[in-house]
DNA sequence: GTCTATAGAATGATAGAC
DNA sequence: GTCTATCATTCTATAGAC
């Protein structure tokens, strides 16, 4: 066969591969989010991806490897949101931007948040290195910035670490506990207006709570 | 055999049953907390309880039944803490009491919090009725009280529901994400002093955030 | 009440025809 | 790249001897 033919066929195969990998990764995120690593089964993931189980193992030989890929994707999305808390002289602006970014993420990617929550609850068997390196460095740098705001009298003296935990907890709660929130909302997901009010309430309480006028 | 003898032997058996049930329930709470319902195996629970798997099935015929018992216990503990947010004319006192009770619970019973978190993430297959009845009634009554505080000008106007979510999120985060918090604390659990500061920080930010002087 | 053995189903993963 | 068949293991649960 000609080089051209091989190229076309390889291009075709590559396209199929990409498509199938995406379907599997999406299904895997759903199932891992709901059941955690041990509780999820490759059979269920394959079923939700609409392919036979053997095909899933053709693309992702092991369940653990598939899980790693899912976790990697989620961590990269998390990093993007983390970057929104950039160096700034204005605590009100910077924190508002960050809280909004995290809330938006909880709405657009709730599954990622749940996979992360499951992983942490299980004591981070896969992502412990991310926690110890990337997350720790990021946290140290951000607590440093918050401490400077305190030293400059821009916000009240609170322990920066626990402020960050409150922001993470509150924003991720809307993803991880979304089912409970919906149940308490007459079984319906929060509407756009309710979501905006939740964002506003969270932002206001936190900013006012550290002494920033809102 | 005499009635006396039967009574003694039954008393003995009852004691053994109680002891074994407790060992199993404790082990089950650990394993369900870490792996969720589907991910947990009765073999692992039995192993951690120090008994053969067949014995576990003698005391708790089905995994689902065992899980229900664990969930029931946890819900009752949750109800106790919930009661600490009682009717009060003083928002500062009432909320401080409630936040402290929830934080203490996260420290003393982190496993219960994790089982609950897993159950909600999985869309509450077992406890949906608790959510729809008990939790909804409790929430409605508490948001009513908070709204009265707002109407009386005791706290700033915020949506009561989202204040409660922030309190739940922040306090439960210290249990559910305890591993992440410990990792960011040089791999060590928070000390008594750190815990007190976390409590104080959470309470201060929330109270100040709704306009209560602290 | 305890324990060994095991049934019967589900699971992760692979072989091999197409 | 797909799919049926299947293996080895693990899982929930039970039977039955002690």
Coordinates of C-alpha atoms (C1' of nucleotides) in Angstrom, one line a residue, chain B residues 40-42 53 63, chain D residues 11-15:
Chain B
X40 CA -16.5 -1.7 50.7
X41 CA -16.4 -5.5 51.0
X42 CA -17.8 -7.5 53.9
X53 CA -16.4 -13.3 57.3
X63 CA -24.2 -5.9 53.5
Chain D
dC11 C1' -17.4 -10.9 46.2
dT12 C1' -21.9 -11.7 48.8
dA13 C1' -24.0 -15.1 51.0
dT14 C1' -25.1 -19.8 52.8
dA15 C1' -24.7 -24.8 54.3

